[in-house]
Amino acid sequence: MTIPVKGRVRDATSGTGLEGVPVSNGEHVVRTDSDGRYALDISPGGHRFVFVTVPDGFRPGEGFYRSTIGWTREQCGVDFELKRLSDGDRRTFSMAHISDTHVVLDEGRIQGETLSQDLRQLEREAHPDMMVASGDLTDWGTLEELEQFHAAIKSVSTPVLPMFGGHDGNHERFGDLTVDELVALKHRREYGKIEEILKQREGEPFTRNYERVLGPPHYSFDRGRWHFVLYPNEDNFYPARDRKRKEDWLWADLSQQPRDRKIVVFLHKPPSIPFLNALSRYRVELVMHGHWHSSKVFTRDGIVVAAVPPLCFGGLDTRPRGYRLVEFREKDFEFRLRPLTCAGSPSPGAADDPIPPEKDVKGFRLRWTHPLPVGLHRAAPVCSGDRILASLADEGHPGQNGVACVDARSGALSWRVSTDTAVKNNVAVTPPSATADIGTDLCAAVSVAGRIYAIETLSGQFRWKADLPGFPERWIYASPVIAGQTVYAGGKAGMGAYDLNTGEQRWYTPIEGGDGWPCYASPQVTGDLLILLLQRRGLMALNRRNGSVVWERTLGVENPYARPVVDGGLVVTGSGAPALHWYGGEPAQMAVLSACTGEVVWNRAMLPSRYPTGLAVRDDRFYVTTPDGAAFCFDLKSGALLWRFRTGYDLMDMVPARREVRSIFAKPVIYKDYLLICGGDGCVYILNARTGACVSRTTLGSPITAAPCLTEDGFCVGACDGQMYCFAEPEK
């Protein structure tokens, strides 16, 4: 049965009918006539909304939809009155893209008032013309959470346009199961129990709580020369019939756009390559999404694809909480990733003694500084002879991604090369034996999208480029490794071995279906083995000659864990309790394994923190840094705690799922009898490695989340503001 619906779309001020405005039932699209009138049919229960595509010059998100729930007969006079924008004739405007706010009722996590504060701060700092929130607006999708989100977006004057994400339907999808119980089942890989729960609700839509509070899950609007589509792609939350209606609406909406109108599509999850191929038939120029709590930008067939970290807490990739600010012009656009830091956060070192502002470090002199075009995030600078190599990860568009080389003695720029996307981790450099065989020094870098680059370190010339299987859908945050005449690169989805001189693929080993949930834990080489940390699994050793699996040990490790350290035939790594999750509060375990066999020497709960972020080993001790702003020293044989040190409060909120805390993400670096510690408070600490006593500290004024590298007579460190500093021992 269908119900005829008739109405009019008009200007709320003048009462004039608006011609050519698209009106939809969520599946089919019609346009208004010269008097603003329209007619279309709805199927009760299937078409749960009638909505308009708000045209340019009118306020998006205001009075653009009507619920059809309860309609049983013909509906006449279903009218829409649209409010004009005071600056509606502007051809240039800005939009803030936010995502994954995860509003929840639990105390101590993101509540509606916290979101309100963040939105007000964003509004004050960026003055956007509108904001788009691309899903996972709430943590579990209860009516109470959704109502808190709705109240928060109404607390600001800037229009905030919401879109459905999977978390916003979890309460309907999983019933009485709590989010913590679901996480525990996934962590234990008990997918059968999850499937059993889902079968009981098969064929039901899980978007109705969202619809009751926030309106249609998918819709579109126009501004300037641009058409914006909000299209939730969490298809598992739709029954087949609703999924087809949603898809039919998308292609009908896109096909009706005039040839001179450019298109932006908002999704929740990353787009697949087939989906991007389908979008390329239209004038789609930008696709924006959330879901992975991480930042990634790449281009495919002229379409720029950009993921944004969460607004209210640190990203899973440890990018600071924030948003993308997009400036739209008539013919093009540009955007930048902007952090949102709580103005009321304690200052660095607030819980400790004041930190002097000078740049000199006791026992070292500042040799030089060098400004990079973008900040150093987690990619440590790498020293190769008299050169220092820095990875560039620009999260904007157009971006300045690639590798920069500076002279280690003077800090002068030697060369800079560009890569397809951001290089998220440090480069690998050739060992002396490989240099002798190929005749020159090489370094290898891997972009986040999965392209490998071999670069001559003397000239900056590319030797070769190769794409990992799955490029550009990969999420590569781990460094490559060079051993002998081979470059090893990849992630959780799979690892490959490539000829150092030619780039020819020697072998590739698929591991899992994807390497989303970014992980910075880079592989380690020991003997004939390549040791990998696989998040939510454990450690795996591959044969370097052919890529076969030699051994695997389940340890319950998570995404933010540190790169394992191999020392004296042993592998030192973080471990985890069965129910440990990356935002959980349980103490983490540490484990020591035999590198040859994977046999566990010991594995015990000993780290009074959620997980290790950095590891270093010397002699009979190992050093651990944590996301709680603490550094520890343990006895390698007994596991006894020998000393502990703590940094000040963070300058930006970068810890996954947390805000207003202390953190250390840079791994500890041993220099002679010292231990170098760099914190989110912007400070470099020099500790006595044996006692943990702080010998010296200084602030660089910006978070330091990349480990320093050692030079011939000192060390080099870079900060999130892009400044590199080289410290050297005093001249004798």
XYZ file of C-alpha atoms in Angstrom:
732
model
C 0.000 0.000 0.000
C 1.204 3.516 -0.798
C -0.028 6.872 0.446
C -0.054 9.990 -1.789
C 1.626 13.011 -0.217
C 1.271 16.565 -1.497
C 2.653 19.840 -0.239
C 4.622 22.974 -0.904
C 8.154 24.213 -0.226
C 8.307 27.960 0.363
C 10.423 30.796 1.694
C 9.467 31.282 5.354
C 9.876 35.064 5.110
C 8.094 35.878 1.871
C 5.833 32.834 1.564
C 6.981 32.443 -2.035
C 7.100 28.931 -3.404
C 10.561 27.626 -4.227
C 10.962 26.009 -7.629
C 13.167 23.021 -8.394
C 13.737 21.927 -4.799
C 14.262 18.139 -4.445
C 11.760 16.396 -2.143
C 12.281 12.766 -1.148
C 10.747 9.890 0.783
C 14.239 8.531 1.413
C 14.137 6.432 -1.751
C 12.678 8.441 -4.624
C 13.379 12.082 -5.424
C 10.997 14.568 -7.091
C 11.328 18.326 -7.675
C 8.938 21.165 -6.891
C 7.136 23.027 -9.681
C 7.234 26.756 -10.363
C 4.964 27.396 -7.355
C 6.998 25.161 -5.015
C 4.498 22.296 -5.082
C 5.368 18.605 -5.090
C 3.669 15.198 -5.002
C 5.077 11.771 -4.199
C 4.016 8.457 -2.663
C 5.200 6.810 0.524
C 5.087 3.247 1.762
C 4.040 3.296 5.460
C 6.760 1.877 7.702
C 9.284 1.816 4.881
C 9.409 5.515 4.037
C 9.563 6.973 7.524
C 10.312 10.553 6.450
C 9.549 13.070 3.779
C 12.357 15.612 3.487
C 13.717 18.315 1.219
C 17.219 19.076 -0.001
C 17.636 22.537 1.504
C 18.740 24.798 -1.365
C 21.564 27.310 -1.376
C 20.767 30.472 0.562
C 18.660 28.742 3.210
C 19.608 27.425 6.634
C 20.372 23.689 6.495
C 18.931 21.478 9.207
C 15.928 23.733 9.896
C 12.439 22.305 9.289
C 13.549 20.184 6.359
C 11.771 16.914 7.266
C 8.452 15.450 8.441
C 7.961 12.077 10.099
C 5.454 9.795 8.364
C 4.859 7.594 11.419
C 1.109 7.135 11.925
C 0.103 8.186 8.411
C -2.575 5.842 7.071
C -4.281 7.861 4.291
C -3.569 10.585 1.745
C -1.656 13.536 3.161
C -2.198 17.038 1.787
C -0.553 20.203 2.969
C 2.729 18.642 4.062
C 4.547 21.944 3.659
C 8.115 23.021 4.338
C 9.036 26.579 5.286
C 12.737 27.260 4.894
C 14.570 30.106 6.623
C 16.931 32.243 4.593
C 20.529 32.754 5.670
C 21.539 36.343 6.316
C 24.683 35.746 4.263
C 23.172 33.270 1.873
C 24.726 34.832 -1.214
C 28.299 34.075 -0.105
C 30.214 31.896 -2.539
C 32.946 31.147 -0.001
C 32.094 29.487 3.306
C 33.557 27.161 5.908
C 32.476 23.878 7.445
C 33.785 22.030 10.479
C 33.750 18.257 10.152
C 33.420 16.470 13.514
C 32.843 12.815 14.283
C 32.668 10.081 16.922
C 31.551 12.202 19.865
C 30.307 9.071 21.709
C 28.028 10.862 24.168
C 27.305 8.569 27.099
C 25.495 8.887 30.414
C 28.302 7.354 32.499
C 30.044 9.792 34.794
C 33.677 10.368 33.897
C 33.141 9.942 30.145
C 31.803 12.242 27.423
C 28.453 13.628 28.489
C 26.196 16.113 26.749
C 27.527 19.120 28.643
C 31.104 18.217 27.728
C 30.117 18.123 24.068
C 28.341 21.479 24.461
C 31.516 23.032 25.834
C 33.588 21.641 22.973
C 31.123 22.860 20.344
C 31.096 26.327 21.863
C 34.882 26.411 21.863
C 35.008 25.262 18.242
C 32.497 27.961 17.359
C 34.589 30.655 19.076
C 37.886 29.556 17.549
C 36.916 28.673 13.972
C 33.644 30.575 13.309
C 32.421 27.948 10.832
C 29.260 28.511 8.844
C 28.112 24.988 9.704
C 29.254 21.716 11.265
C 28.671 18.137 10.125
C 28.792 15.308 12.686
C 29.427 12.089 10.744
C 28.144 9.371 13.058
C 28.816 7.551 16.327
C 27.301 10.565 17.993
C 26.523 8.454 21.056
C 28.207 5.468 22.638
C 25.300 3.037 22.679
C 22.381 4.728 20.934
C 19.905 4.899 23.801
C 17.183 7.528 23.631
C 18.702 9.280 26.645
C 22.137 9.516 24.995
C 20.641 10.750 21.731
C 18.627 13.387 23.554
C 21.781 14.597 25.302
C 23.506 14.888 21.933
C 20.518 16.768 20.512
C 20.534 19.223 23.411
C 24.271 19.783 22.933
C 24.044 20.684 19.243
C 21.142 23.033 19.977
C 23.287 24.877 22.526
C 25.314 26.574 19.737
C 24.111 29.034 17.117
C 26.003 27.339 14.263
C 23.917 24.690 12.448
C 25.124 21.186 13.382
C 24.021 18.534 10.888
C 24.032 14.997 12.339
C 24.326 11.640 10.614
C 23.775 8.089 11.847
C 26.717 5.858 12.826
C 26.751 2.270 14.077
C 27.119 3.142 17.769
C 23.891 5.126 17.460
C 22.038 1.860 16.768
C 23.828 -0.541 19.113
C 21.161 -0.444 21.819
C 18.536 -1.644 19.330
C 20.897 -4.095 17.671
C 22.298 -5.828 20.765
C 19.452 -5.410 23.238
C 20.454 -5.891 26.875
C 24.107 -6.539 26.025
C 26.262 -3.676 27.328
C 29.095 -2.053 25.414
C 31.669 -3.516 27.813
C 30.210 -7.010 27.364
C 30.304 -6.602 23.569
C 33.941 -5.436 23.691
C 34.851 -8.424 25.853
C 33.208 -10.853 23.399
C 35.057 -9.310 20.457
C 38.337 -9.328 22.324
C 37.920 -13.032 23.132
C 36.916 -13.552 19.477
C 33.618 -15.147 20.561
C 31.893 -14.069 17.367
C 29.441 -16.972 17.491
C 27.702 -15.497 20.533
C 27.452 -12.139 18.796
C 25.939 -13.754 15.694
C 23.398 -15.573 17.856
C 22.257 -12.253 19.351
C 22.015 -10.633 15.925
C 19.960 -13.479 14.443
C 17.227 -12.805 17.012
C 16.779 -9.315 15.514
C 17.363 -10.137 11.871
C 15.322 -7.996 9.479
C 14.800 -5.123 11.925
C 16.035 -1.562 11.390
C 18.351 -0.327 14.146
C 17.986 3.353 13.313
C 14.654 4.103 14.966
C 15.999 5.596 18.184
C 18.107 7.921 16.071
C 15.138 8.787 13.848
C 12.913 9.531 16.818
C 15.325 12.133 18.187
C 17.362 13.434 15.221
C 15.335 12.762 12.081
C 16.292 11.067 8.807
C 19.619 9.199 8.899
C 20.422 10.239 5.306
C 19.699 13.509 3.493
C 21.373 16.273 1.478
C 21.580 20.063 1.150
C 23.184 22.731 -1.039
C 25.487 25.642 -0.221
C 27.159 27.867 -2.781
C 28.337 25.792 -5.734
C 28.461 22.669 -3.586
C 26.056 19.821 -2.900
C 26.459 17.928 0.389
C 25.272 14.352 0.928
C 25.084 12.693 4.352
C 25.015 8.972 3.667
C 25.491 6.531 6.591
C 27.240 3.422 5.288
C 26.879 1.184 8.361
C 24.814 -1.251 6.299
C 24.654 -3.921 9.004
C 22.230 -1.670 10.880
C 19.693 -1.694 8.022
C 17.486 -4.578 6.847
C 17.861 -5.393 3.168
C 14.775 -3.426 2.091
C 15.888 -0.249 3.913
C 19.423 -0.644 2.627
C 18.169 -0.749 -0.973
C 15.957 2.305 -0.418
C 18.933 4.188 0.984
C 21.126 3.214 -1.980
C 18.415 4.099 -4.520
C 18.057 7.520 -2.890
C 21.818 8.164 -3.098
C 22.098 7.512 -6.828
C 18.849 9.388 -7.534
C 20.099 12.364 -5.521
C 23.496 12.431 -7.223
C 22.120 11.945 -10.736
C 19.893 15.015 -10.395
C 22.728 17.428 -9.645
C 23.519 20.001 -12.336
C 26.837 19.585 -14.131
C 28.342 22.726 -12.602
C 27.688 21.642 -9.005
C 30.513 19.953 -7.089
C 29.650 17.249 -4.567
C 30.828 16.332 -1.059
C 29.796 13.007 0.489
C 29.895 12.332 4.231
C 30.092 8.717 5.410
C 30.732 7.149 8.777
C 33.022 4.278 7.776
C 35.837 4.562 5.216
C 34.649 4.162 1.610
C 35.543 1.035 -0.326
C 37.317 1.319 -3.657
C 34.254 0.016 -5.580
C 32.145 2.692 -3.878
C 34.654 5.404 -4.817
C 34.637 4.080 -8.368
C 30.854 4.456 -8.437
C 31.050 7.995 -7.017
C 33.579 8.973 -9.685
C 30.748 8.902 -12.275
C 29.471 12.094 -10.674
C 31.201 15.359 -9.721
C 32.196 14.085 -6.289
C 35.393 15.822 -5.207
C 35.531 15.139 -1.466
C 34.537 12.237 0.794
C 34.798 12.716 4.573
C 34.326 10.128 7.316
C 35.146 9.102 10.891
C 34.873 5.634 12.507
C 38.580 4.777 12.922
C 39.163 7.617 15.434
C 42.170 8.521 13.293
C 43.361 10.904 10.610
C 44.070 9.843 7.062
C 43.945 11.740 3.757
C 44.397 10.251 0.284
C 43.228 10.866 -3.280
C 41.675 8.321 -5.615
C 40.683 9.225 -9.192
C 40.402 12.893 -8.284
C 38.344 12.272 -5.127
C 39.977 13.394 -1.882
C 39.122 11.084 1.038
C 39.657 12.394 4.577
C 39.126 10.770 7.986
C 38.918 12.883 11.146
C 39.826 12.029 14.771
C 37.204 12.340 17.519
C 36.142 15.781 18.711
C 35.931 15.090 22.433
C 38.937 12.854 23.211
C 42.268 11.777 21.791
C 42.291 9.730 18.609
C 43.186 6.088 18.436
C 46.184 7.139 16.329
C 47.050 9.614 19.150
C 46.180 12.613 16.996
C 44.824 15.342 19.284
C 41.070 15.585 19.581
C 39.764 18.090 17.095
C 38.100 18.704 13.746
C 38.745 19.457 10.102
C 37.981 22.985 9.018
C 37.131 23.042 5.320
C 37.111 26.268 3.300
C 34.881 25.944 0.231
C 35.286 28.279 -2.722
C 33.478 28.333 -6.044
C 36.000 26.110 -7.822
C 37.960 24.316 -5.111
C 38.448 23.694 -1.403
C 41.170 23.279 1.175
C 41.182 21.951 4.722
C 43.337 21.656 7.800
C 43.156 19.388 10.824
C 42.781 21.589 13.895
C 43.256 20.419 17.500
C 40.747 21.383 20.151
C 42.473 21.730 23.489
C 40.612 22.478 26.675
C 41.514 25.991 27.800
C 41.207 24.929 31.413
C 43.794 22.151 31.189
C 46.599 22.383 33.742
C 49.788 23.897 32.424
C 52.842 21.701 31.821
C 54.470 20.667 35.038
C 51.648 22.175 37.102
C 51.878 19.339 39.571
C 55.660 19.670 39.789
C 58.279 22.393 40.013
C 58.187 25.203 37.419
C 59.946 24.297 34.189
C 62.427 26.862 32.875
C 61.625 28.212 29.404
C 65.200 28.186 28.059
C 66.109 25.712 25.345
C 69.535 24.660 26.660
C 69.658 21.289 28.398
C 72.068 20.787 31.267
C 75.205 19.058 29.979
C 74.256 19.810 26.339
C 74.282 22.877 24.117
C 71.680 23.747 21.499
C 73.507 23.287 18.204
C 70.698 24.281 15.838
C 66.957 24.434 15.244
C 65.132 23.745 11.996
C 61.435 24.401 11.192
C 59.693 21.628 9.272
C 56.636 22.455 7.127
C 54.493 20.226 9.365
C 54.763 18.970 12.928
C 56.438 15.760 13.978
C 53.812 13.475 15.426
C 54.923 9.903 16.145
C 57.624 9.535 13.486
C 61.022 9.861 15.159
C 63.805 11.597 13.259
C 66.443 9.133 12.031
C 70.186 9.791 11.905
C 72.059 8.387 8.918
C 75.713 9.455 9.007
C 75.807 13.243 8.729
C 72.140 13.468 7.738
C 68.904 13.483 9.759
C 65.731 12.233 8.079
C 62.287 13.399 9.188
C 58.951 11.946 8.061
C 56.277 14.475 7.096
C 52.624 13.782 7.863
C 50.451 16.684 6.765
C 46.802 16.060 7.629
C 45.538 18.866 5.390
C 44.722 19.371 1.714
C 46.686 20.318 -0.208
C 49.267 18.586 1.966
C 53.025 18.613 2.408
C 53.726 14.929 2.923
C 57.016 13.157 2.396
C 60.518 12.977 3.817
C 62.883 15.850 4.654
C 66.653 15.585 5.072
C 68.678 18.107 7.102
C 72.386 18.362 7.704
C 73.170 16.914 11.127
C 75.875 19.497 11.794
C 74.183 22.701 10.628
C 70.465 21.940 10.478
C 70.292 23.217 6.894
C 67.751 21.538 4.618
C 69.490 19.175 2.183
C 66.441 17.975 0.293
C 62.745 17.229 0.594
C 60.612 14.773 -1.392
C 56.842 14.395 -1.629
C 54.824 11.223 -1.104
C 51.257 10.362 -2.072
C 49.986 10.586 1.514
C 51.303 11.090 5.036
C 54.299 9.109 6.289
C 53.132 8.209 9.790
C 56.266 6.575 11.158
C 60.015 6.936 10.827
C 62.015 5.852 7.799
C 64.358 2.861 7.757
C 67.980 3.312 6.654
C 70.380 0.894 5.014
C 72.965 -0.859 7.174
C 76.630 -0.494 6.086
C 76.674 -3.963 4.528
C 73.734 -3.163 2.236
C 75.203 0.232 1.325
C 78.382 -1.435 0.096
C 76.415 -3.810 -2.139
C 74.148 -1.217 -3.793
C 76.698 1.595 -3.901
C 74.771 4.277 -2.019
C 72.810 4.895 1.170
C 69.071 4.343 0.863
C 66.158 4.995 3.165
C 62.704 3.454 2.938
C 59.441 5.176 3.848
C 55.862 3.861 3.742
C 52.849 6.136 3.322
C 49.716 5.560 5.363
C 47.896 4.430 2.218
C 50.459 1.670 1.619
C 53.012 2.942 -0.904
C 56.689 2.119 -0.278
C 59.422 4.556 -1.350
C 63.146 3.854 -1.597
C 65.094 7.139 -1.555
C 68.780 7.843 -2.035
C 69.740 9.656 1.147
C 72.525 11.674 -0.476
C 70.483 13.178 -3.313
C 66.837 12.689 -2.337
C 66.189 10.872 -5.637
C 63.622 8.079 -5.666
C 65.199 4.707 -6.401
C 61.832 2.951 -6.702
C 58.211 2.904 -5.538
C 55.963 -0.099 -4.856
C 52.393 -0.496 -3.605
C 51.409 -2.923 -0.896
C 48.409 -5.127 -1.726
C 45.286 -3.187 -0.802
C 46.711 0.257 -1.606
C 45.277 2.896 -1.010
C 42.896 1.339 1.529
C 45.734 0.393 3.890
C 46.307 2.076 7.255
C 50.085 1.763 7.650
C 51.376 3.405 10.798
C 54.346 1.085 11.348
C 57.853 1.751 10.059
C 59.454 -0.421 7.395
C 62.562 -2.425 8.292
C 65.687 -2.891 6.174
C 67.765 -6.021 6.779
C 70.396 -7.169 4.335
C 69.115 -6.548 0.814
C 65.427 -6.543 1.765
C 62.807 -4.004 2.831
C 60.001 -5.399 5.005
C 56.785 -3.384 5.168
C 53.116 -3.789 5.995
C 50.642 -3.998 8.831
C 48.031 -6.232 10.371
C 46.464 -6.984 6.986
C 49.734 -8.430 5.748
C 53.513 -8.048 5.430
C 55.707 -8.054 2.351
C 59.400 -8.324 1.487
C 60.836 -6.160 -1.311
C 64.223 -6.123 -3.003
C 66.156 -3.157 -1.643
C 67.722 -2.285 -4.983
C 64.800 -2.805 -7.381
C 61.592 -2.863 -5.333
C 60.621 -6.283 -6.688
C 58.255 -8.104 -4.321
C 59.904 -11.253 -2.978
C 56.956 -12.452 -0.947
C 53.766 -11.188 0.654
C 51.947 -12.846 3.570
C 48.275 -11.913 4.142
C 47.391 -11.977 7.839
C 43.957 -10.459 8.501
C 41.215 -8.741 6.529
C 42.382 -5.203 7.237
C 44.751 -3.094 9.277
C 42.360 -0.431 10.487
C 42.631 0.528 14.152
C 46.082 2.019 13.502
C 49.093 0.591 15.315
C 52.564 2.181 15.508
C 54.262 -1.024 16.727
C 56.801 -1.596 13.948
C 58.282 -5.024 13.139
C 61.623 -6.194 14.488
C 64.282 -8.316 12.794
C 66.230 -10.938 14.715
C 68.240 -13.562 12.866
C 66.050 -15.178 10.236
C 62.828 -13.951 11.845
C 60.593 -10.917 11.464
C 58.724 -10.280 14.749
C 55.312 -8.603 14.449
C 52.902 -7.272 17.067
C 49.347 -7.888 15.855
C 46.804 -5.839 17.773
C 44.054 -7.862 19.433
C 46.112 -11.009 18.821
C 49.676 -11.131 20.058
C 53.130 -11.734 18.585
C 53.898 -13.491 15.316
C 57.251 -14.488 13.834
C 57.624 -14.779 10.061
C 60.457 -16.485 8.206
C 62.357 -13.678 6.485
C 63.160 -15.836 3.459
C 59.625 -16.815 2.451
C 57.146 -15.105 4.812
C 55.859 -18.315 6.376
C 54.629 -18.228 9.971
C 57.233 -19.744 12.308
C 55.356 -19.180 15.555
C 52.530 -17.134 17.051
C 51.636 -16.387 20.680
C 48.305 -14.937 21.783
C 48.957 -12.164 24.301
C 45.892 -9.930 24.118
C 47.860 -6.885 22.964
C 45.976 -3.809 21.827
C 46.331 -1.086 19.208
C 48.331 1.534 21.118
C 50.960 -0.908 22.369
C 54.692 -0.254 22.003
C 56.980 -1.860 19.454
C 58.472 -5.046 20.954
C 62.168 -4.944 21.757
C 64.521 -7.805 20.907
C 67.602 -8.135 23.100
C 69.889 -11.098 23.757
C 67.555 -13.622 22.127
C 64.552 -12.355 24.116
C 61.488 -10.388 23.047
C 60.184 -7.871 25.586
C 56.620 -6.705 24.962
C 53.437 -5.532 26.580
C 50.761 -8.111 27.167
C 47.169 -7.961 28.321
C 44.424 -9.433 30.430
C 41.627 -11.241 28.510
C 39.153 -8.361 28.834
C 41.635 -5.536 28.297
C 40.543 -2.859 25.852
C 42.334 0.247 24.707
C 40.152 2.566 26.792
C 39.913 0.198 29.748
C 41.456 0.809 33.139
C 43.009 -2.554 33.938
C 46.756 -2.742 34.660
C 48.711 -4.156 31.758
C 50.999 -7.149 31.772
C 54.559 -7.354 30.507
C 55.963 -10.452 28.881
C 59.364 -11.836 27.940
C 59.522 -14.526 25.235
C 62.169 -16.522 23.452
C 62.723 -14.882 20.074
C 63.488 -18.223 18.396
C 60.510 -20.245 19.602
C 57.991 -17.778 21.026
C 57.984 -19.646 24.312
C 56.990 -17.413 27.213
C 59.770 -16.902 29.754
C 57.452 -14.939 32.012
C 54.200 -12.993 31.643
C 52.825 -11.114 34.622
C 50.718 -8.120 35.637
C 53.362 -5.642 36.708
C 52.780 -2.362 34.888
C 50.561 0.024 36.901
C 49.182 1.496 33.691
C 46.835 0.468 30.878
C 49.525 -0.324 28.319
C 53.139 0.483 27.407
C 53.786 3.117 24.736
C 57.565 2.748 24.520
C 60.207 0.186 25.479
C 64.002 0.144 25.753
C 66.355 -2.528 27.086
C 69.926 -2.333 28.365
C 71.793 -5.083 30.187
C 69.622 -6.352 33.018
C 66.976 -3.634 32.875
C 64.105 -2.549 30.686
C 62.463 0.873 30.565
C 58.776 1.500 29.853
C 56.799 4.664 29.071
C 53.016 4.842 29.390
C 49.977 6.910 28.310
C 49.603 7.970 31.945
C 52.703 10.151 31.786
C 54.895 7.705 33.700
C 58.247 6.087 32.953
C 59.333 2.906 34.754
C 62.492 0.883 35.142
C 62.183 -2.864 35.816
C 64.643 -5.676 36.425
C 64.597 -7.818 33.283
C 64.935 -11.156 35.097
C 62.682 -10.684 38.111
C 60.332 -7.964 36.884
C 60.927 -5.956 40.064
C 60.173 -2.228 39.849
C 63.398 -0.262 40.330
C 62.184 3.308 39.875
C 59.363 5.456 38.510
C 59.229 8.964 37.007
C 56.260 11.134 35.977
C 55.830 14.056 33.572
C 53.496 17.078 33.717
C 50.050 17.502 32.183
C 49.583 17.362 28.420
C 49.401 20.445 26.209
C 46.943 18.694 23.862
C 44.551 15.797 24.400
C 46.145 12.943 22.453
C 45.571 9.832 24.587
C 42.991 7.516 22.968
C 39.547 8.034 24.551
C 40.952 10.381 27.237
C 41.312 14.096 27.839
C 43.083 16.367 30.314
C 45.677 13.799 31.379
C 49.449 13.259 31.320
C 51.073 11.070 28.701
C 54.325 9.818 27.181
C 54.153 8.429 23.633
C 57.794 8.802 22.631
C 59.762 5.685 23.468
C 62.592 6.100 26.024
C 66.015 6.503 24.449
C 69.257 5.486 26.175
C 72.191 7.868 25.747
C 75.329 6.807 27.589
C 74.332 6.798 31.274
C 71.195 8.826 30.634
C 67.599 8.065 29.685
C 65.880 10.600 27.438
C 62.155 11.027 28.124
C 59.880 13.285 26.057
C 56.353 14.098 27.188
C 53.025 15.418 26.024
C 53.758 18.343 28.341
C 56.329 19.591 25.824
C 59.323 18.754 28.004
C 62.584 16.919 27.394
C 63.732 15.119 30.544
C 67.219 13.711 31.039
C 67.177 11.031 33.731
C 69.925 9.076 35.411
C 69.318 5.659 33.849
C 70.263 3.769 37.025
C 68.345 5.818 39.606
C 65.618 7.626 37.639
C 66.716 10.971 39.105
C 65.975 13.934 36.828
C 69.290 15.482 35.824
C 67.771 18.148 33.579
C 64.552 19.184 31.894
C 63.461 21.906 29.530
C 60.302 22.802 27.662
C 59.965 23.132 23.907
C 56.470 24.609 24.187
C 54.755 21.924 22.110
C 53.952 18.242 22.775
C 56.804 15.844 21.994
C 55.362 12.514 20.916
C 58.184 11.284 18.665
C 61.287 9.761 20.210
C 64.592 11.618 19.861
C 67.356 10.163 17.707
C 70.984 9.951 18.758
C 73.669 11.823 16.844
C 77.436 11.484 16.987
C 77.708 13.706 20.071
C 74.155 14.303 21.289
C 70.572 13.960 20.171
C 67.924 15.497 17.902
C 64.289 15.897 18.881
C 61.231 17.261 17.083
C 57.954 18.631 18.437
C 54.358 18.729 17.233
C 54.779 22.346 16.108
C 57.334 21.266 13.496
C 60.464 22.578 15.217
C 63.491 20.294 15.304
C 66.214 20.807 17.901
C 69.711 19.332 17.874
C 71.579 19.198 21.193
C 75.286 18.375 21.451
C 77.705 17.808 24.267
C 79.864 20.844 25.071
C 82.998 21.141 22.986
C 86.104 20.159 24.901
